[in-house]
Short mmCIF file of C-alpha atoms in Angstrom, two decimals:
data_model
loop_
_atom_site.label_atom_id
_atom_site.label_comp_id
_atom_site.label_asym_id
_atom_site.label_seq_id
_atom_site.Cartn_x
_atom_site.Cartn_y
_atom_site.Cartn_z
CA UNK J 64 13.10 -12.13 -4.66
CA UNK J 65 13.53 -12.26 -1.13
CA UNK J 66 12.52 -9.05 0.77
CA UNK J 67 13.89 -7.11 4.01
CA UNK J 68 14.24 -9.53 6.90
CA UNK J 69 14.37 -8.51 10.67
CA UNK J 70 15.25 -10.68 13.42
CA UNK J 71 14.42 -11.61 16.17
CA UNK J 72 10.47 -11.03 15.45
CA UNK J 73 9.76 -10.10 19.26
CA UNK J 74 12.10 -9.72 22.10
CA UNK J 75 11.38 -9.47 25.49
CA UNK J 76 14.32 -8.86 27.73
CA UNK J 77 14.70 -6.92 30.93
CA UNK J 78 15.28 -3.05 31.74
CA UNK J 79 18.98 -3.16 32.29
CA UNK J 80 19.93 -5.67 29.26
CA UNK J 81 21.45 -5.03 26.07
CA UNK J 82 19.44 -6.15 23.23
CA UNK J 83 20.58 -6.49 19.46
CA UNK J 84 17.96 -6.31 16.45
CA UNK J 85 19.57 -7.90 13.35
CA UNK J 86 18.16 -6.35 9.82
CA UNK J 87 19.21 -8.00 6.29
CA UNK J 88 18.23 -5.87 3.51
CA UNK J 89 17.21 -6.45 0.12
CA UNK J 90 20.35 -7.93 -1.96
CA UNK J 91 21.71 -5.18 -3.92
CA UNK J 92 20.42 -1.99 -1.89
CA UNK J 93 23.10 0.08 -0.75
CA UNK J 94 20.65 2.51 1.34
CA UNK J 95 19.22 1.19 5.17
CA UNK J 96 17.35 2.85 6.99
CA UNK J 97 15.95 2.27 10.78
CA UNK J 98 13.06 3.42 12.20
CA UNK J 99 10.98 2.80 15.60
CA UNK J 100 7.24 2.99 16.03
CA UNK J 101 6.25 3.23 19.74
CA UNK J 102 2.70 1.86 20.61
CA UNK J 103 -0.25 4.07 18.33
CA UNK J 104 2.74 6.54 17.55
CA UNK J 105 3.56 7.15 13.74
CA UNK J 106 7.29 5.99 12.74
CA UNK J 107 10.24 7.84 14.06
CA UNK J 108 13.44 8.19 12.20
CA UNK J 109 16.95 7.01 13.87
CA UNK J 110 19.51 6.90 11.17
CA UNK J 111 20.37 5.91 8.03
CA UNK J 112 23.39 3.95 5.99
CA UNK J 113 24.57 4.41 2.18
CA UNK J 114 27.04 1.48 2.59
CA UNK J 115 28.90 0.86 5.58
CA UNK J 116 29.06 4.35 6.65
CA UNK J 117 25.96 6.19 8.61
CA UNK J 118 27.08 10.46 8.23
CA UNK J 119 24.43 11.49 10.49
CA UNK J 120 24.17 9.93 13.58
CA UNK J 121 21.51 12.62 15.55
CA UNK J 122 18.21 10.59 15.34
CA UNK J 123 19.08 8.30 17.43
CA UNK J 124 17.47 8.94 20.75
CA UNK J 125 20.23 8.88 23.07
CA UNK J 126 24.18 7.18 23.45
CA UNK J 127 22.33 3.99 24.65
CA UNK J 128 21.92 3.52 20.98
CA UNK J 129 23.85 2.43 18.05
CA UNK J 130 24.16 0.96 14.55
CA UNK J 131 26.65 -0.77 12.48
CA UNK J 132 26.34 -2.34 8.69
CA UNK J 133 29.33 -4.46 7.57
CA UNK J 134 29.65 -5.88 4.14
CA UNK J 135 27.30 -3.35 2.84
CA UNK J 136 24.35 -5.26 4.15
CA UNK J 137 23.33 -6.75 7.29
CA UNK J 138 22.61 -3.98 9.62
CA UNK J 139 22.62 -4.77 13.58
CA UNK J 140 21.05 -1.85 15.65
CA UNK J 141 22.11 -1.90 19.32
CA UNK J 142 20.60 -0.96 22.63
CA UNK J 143 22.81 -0.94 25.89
CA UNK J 144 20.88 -0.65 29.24
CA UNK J 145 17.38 -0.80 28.05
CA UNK J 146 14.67 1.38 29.27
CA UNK J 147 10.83 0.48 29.11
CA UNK J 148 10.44 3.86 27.34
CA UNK J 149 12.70 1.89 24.80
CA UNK J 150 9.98 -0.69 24.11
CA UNK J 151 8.23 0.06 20.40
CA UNK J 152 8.74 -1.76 16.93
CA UNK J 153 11.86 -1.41 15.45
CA UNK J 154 11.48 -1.41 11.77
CA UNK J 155 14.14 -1.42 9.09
CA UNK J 156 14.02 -0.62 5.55
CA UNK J 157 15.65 -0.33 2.15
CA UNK J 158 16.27 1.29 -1.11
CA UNK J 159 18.66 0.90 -4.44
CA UNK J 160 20.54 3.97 -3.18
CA UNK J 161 19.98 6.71 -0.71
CA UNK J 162 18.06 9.77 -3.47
CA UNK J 163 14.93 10.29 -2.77
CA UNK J 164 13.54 8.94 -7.00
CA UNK J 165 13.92 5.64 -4.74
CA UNK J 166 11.29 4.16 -2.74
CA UNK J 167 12.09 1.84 0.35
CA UNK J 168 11.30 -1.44 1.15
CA UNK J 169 10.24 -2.21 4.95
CA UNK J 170 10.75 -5.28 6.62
CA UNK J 171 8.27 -6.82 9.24
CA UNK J 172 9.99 -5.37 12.55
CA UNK J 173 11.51 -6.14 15.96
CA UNK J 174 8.55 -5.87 18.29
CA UNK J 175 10.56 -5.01 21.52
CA UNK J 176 9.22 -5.09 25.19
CA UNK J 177 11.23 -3.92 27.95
CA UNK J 178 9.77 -5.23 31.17
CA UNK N 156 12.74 20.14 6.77
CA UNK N 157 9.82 20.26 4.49
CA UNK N 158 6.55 19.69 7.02
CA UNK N 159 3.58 17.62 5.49
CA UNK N 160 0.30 18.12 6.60
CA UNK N 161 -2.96 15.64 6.54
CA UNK N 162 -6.26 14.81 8.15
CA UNK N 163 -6.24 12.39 11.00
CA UNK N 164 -9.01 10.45 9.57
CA UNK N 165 -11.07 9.87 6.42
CA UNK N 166 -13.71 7.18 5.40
CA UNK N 167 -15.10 6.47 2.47
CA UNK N 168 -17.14 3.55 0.94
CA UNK N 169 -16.07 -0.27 -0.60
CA UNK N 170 -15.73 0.41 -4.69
CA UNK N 171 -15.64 3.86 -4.23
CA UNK N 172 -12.91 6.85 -5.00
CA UNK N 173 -10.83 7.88 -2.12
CA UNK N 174 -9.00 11.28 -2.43
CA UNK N 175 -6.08 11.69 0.11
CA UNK N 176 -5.27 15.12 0.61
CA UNK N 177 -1.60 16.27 1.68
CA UNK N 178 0.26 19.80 2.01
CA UNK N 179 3.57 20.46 1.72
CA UNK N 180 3.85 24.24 1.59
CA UNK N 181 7.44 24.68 2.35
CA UNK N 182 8.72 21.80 0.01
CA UNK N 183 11.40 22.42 -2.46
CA UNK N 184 11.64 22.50 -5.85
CA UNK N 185 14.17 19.39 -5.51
CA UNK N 186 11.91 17.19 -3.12
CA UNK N 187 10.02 14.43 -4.50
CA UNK N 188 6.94 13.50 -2.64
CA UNK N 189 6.49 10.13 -1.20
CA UNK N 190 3.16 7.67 -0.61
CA UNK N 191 3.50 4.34 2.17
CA UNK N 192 1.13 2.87 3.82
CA UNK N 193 0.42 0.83 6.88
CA UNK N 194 -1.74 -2.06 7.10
CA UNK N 195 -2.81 -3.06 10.56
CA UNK N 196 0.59 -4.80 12.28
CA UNK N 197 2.64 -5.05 9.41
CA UNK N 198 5.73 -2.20 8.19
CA UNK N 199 5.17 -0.08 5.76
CA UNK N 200 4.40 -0.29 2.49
CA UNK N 201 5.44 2.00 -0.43
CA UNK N 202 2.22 3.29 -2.67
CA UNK N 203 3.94 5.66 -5.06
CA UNK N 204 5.92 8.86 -5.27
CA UNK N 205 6.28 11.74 -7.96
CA UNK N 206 8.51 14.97 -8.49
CA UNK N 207 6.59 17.81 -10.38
CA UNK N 208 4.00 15.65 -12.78
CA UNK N 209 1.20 13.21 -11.54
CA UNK N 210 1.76 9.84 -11.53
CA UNK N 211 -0.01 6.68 -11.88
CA UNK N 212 0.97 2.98 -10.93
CA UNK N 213 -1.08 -0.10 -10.07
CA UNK N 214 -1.70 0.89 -6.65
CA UNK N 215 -2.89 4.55 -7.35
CA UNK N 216 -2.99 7.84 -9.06
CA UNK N 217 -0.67 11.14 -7.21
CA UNK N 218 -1.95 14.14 -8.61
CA UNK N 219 0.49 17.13 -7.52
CA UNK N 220 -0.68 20.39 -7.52
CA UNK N 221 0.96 23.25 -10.11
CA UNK N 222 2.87 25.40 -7.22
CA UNK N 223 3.92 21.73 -5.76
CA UNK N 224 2.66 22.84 -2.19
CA UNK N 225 -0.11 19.76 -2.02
CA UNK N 226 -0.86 16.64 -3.36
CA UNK N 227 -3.53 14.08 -3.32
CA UNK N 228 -3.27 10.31 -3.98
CA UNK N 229 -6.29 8.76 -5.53
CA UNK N 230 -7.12 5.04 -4.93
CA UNK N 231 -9.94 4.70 -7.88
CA UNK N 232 -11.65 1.97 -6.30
CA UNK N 233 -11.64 1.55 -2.60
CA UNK N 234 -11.52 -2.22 -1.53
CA UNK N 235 -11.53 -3.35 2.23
CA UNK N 236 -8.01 -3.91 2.24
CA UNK N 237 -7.23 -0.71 1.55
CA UNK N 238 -7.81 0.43 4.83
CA UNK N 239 -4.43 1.66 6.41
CA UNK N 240 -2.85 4.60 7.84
CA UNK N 241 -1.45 6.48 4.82
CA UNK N 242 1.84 8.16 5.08
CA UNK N 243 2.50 11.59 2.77
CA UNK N 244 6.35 12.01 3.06
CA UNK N 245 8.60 14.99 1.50
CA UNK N 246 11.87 13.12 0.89
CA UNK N 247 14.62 15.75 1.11
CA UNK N 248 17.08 15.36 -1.41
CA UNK N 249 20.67 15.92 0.07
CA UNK N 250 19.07 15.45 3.41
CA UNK N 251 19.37 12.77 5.56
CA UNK N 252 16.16 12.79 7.61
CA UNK N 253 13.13 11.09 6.45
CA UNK N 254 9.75 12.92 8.03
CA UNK N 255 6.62 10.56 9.10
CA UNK N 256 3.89 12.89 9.84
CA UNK N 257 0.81 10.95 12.18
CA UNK N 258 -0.65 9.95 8.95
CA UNK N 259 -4.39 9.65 7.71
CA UNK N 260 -6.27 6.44 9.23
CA UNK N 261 -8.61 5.41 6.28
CA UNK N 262 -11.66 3.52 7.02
CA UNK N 263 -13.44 1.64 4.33
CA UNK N 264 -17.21 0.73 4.32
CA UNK N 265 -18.57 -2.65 3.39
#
């Protein structure tokens, strides 16, 4: 079957601009997860959704940043006046349900570039 | 949150045994212990993951130690594409945080 999808692939976009990075899990998975991997860094944690509804908002690295899920599946992860130190991959990820028996499935990534 | 530890780098030889080594002193008795990897330029990929006995799946072997406060994952037979930054991961149960330590960068020999 078809596996986690990100879009768009790369985005380049100015400091100042909002960007959204779309993420459409695995059909069936009620647990999303976003991460961000900045340049030779390991993969940083933002937040997580068991349905609709994210309970721990912290990871995310500052109010510029949010997330929504709707319909218990497409995710769309928001950043509002972008900062170069905002520039990394943005990966997504899912799982049957958020325990940890489950192992996650990772998309390709937003490869984002703030200029 | 459970830290992980694990050696920067290892390298080992094509059709050879690799033996990752990971510790996880303060883990839980509830937290399962969690394998990805990371090809070159791709996400993640999940190896394997076990509780309190060793595992084994097509990818690899986990063999988790008695007290639970290291593991190891075993590929039995290195190939070039195995070469990846491996990713030992103590999944929290109840938590909501999911911990990436830096990883080991493997290196395989032709």
């Amino acid at each position: 079957g078809a596996g986690v999808s990100q879009s768009p692939s790369n985005k380049v976009t100015e400091k100042g601009k909002d960007v959204e990075l779309r993420c459409d899990p695995i059909s069936g998975h009620t647990a999303l997860y976003w991460y961000r991997q900045s340049l030779g860094q390991g993969l940083e944690f933002l937040i997580y959704f068991q349905g609709n509804s994210a309970p721990d908002k912290s990871g995310l690295p500052s109010d510029r940043f949010s997330a929504e899920r709707t319909g218990g599946s497409v995710s769309t992860l928001t950043i509002q006046r972008t900062q170069q130190e905002d520039s990394a991959v943005y990966l997504c990820a899912s799982s049957l349900v958020f325990l940890a028996a489950y192992e996650q499935y990772f998309g390709p990534g937003t490869r984002l570039t703030v200029t | 949150d459970a830290k992980t530890t694990q050696p920067n780098s290892m390298e080992s030889n094509e059709e050879e045994p690799v033996h990752l080594p990971c510790n996880h002193s303060t883990i839980s008795g509830t937290d399962y212990i969690h394998w990805y990897r990371q090809l070159p330029s791709q996400g993640p990929e999940y190896v394997i993951h076990g509780l309190t006995s060793n595992v084994n799946n097509r990818m690899a072997s986990l063999a988790i130690a008695e007290d639970r406060k290291s593991s190891t994952l075993i590929l039995h037979r290195a190939t070039l594409r195995d070469a990846a930054v491996y990713y030992c991961i103590s999944m929290i149960q109840g938590a909501q945080k999911l911990v990436f330590g830096q990883g080991t960068r493997l290196t395989i020999n032709p």
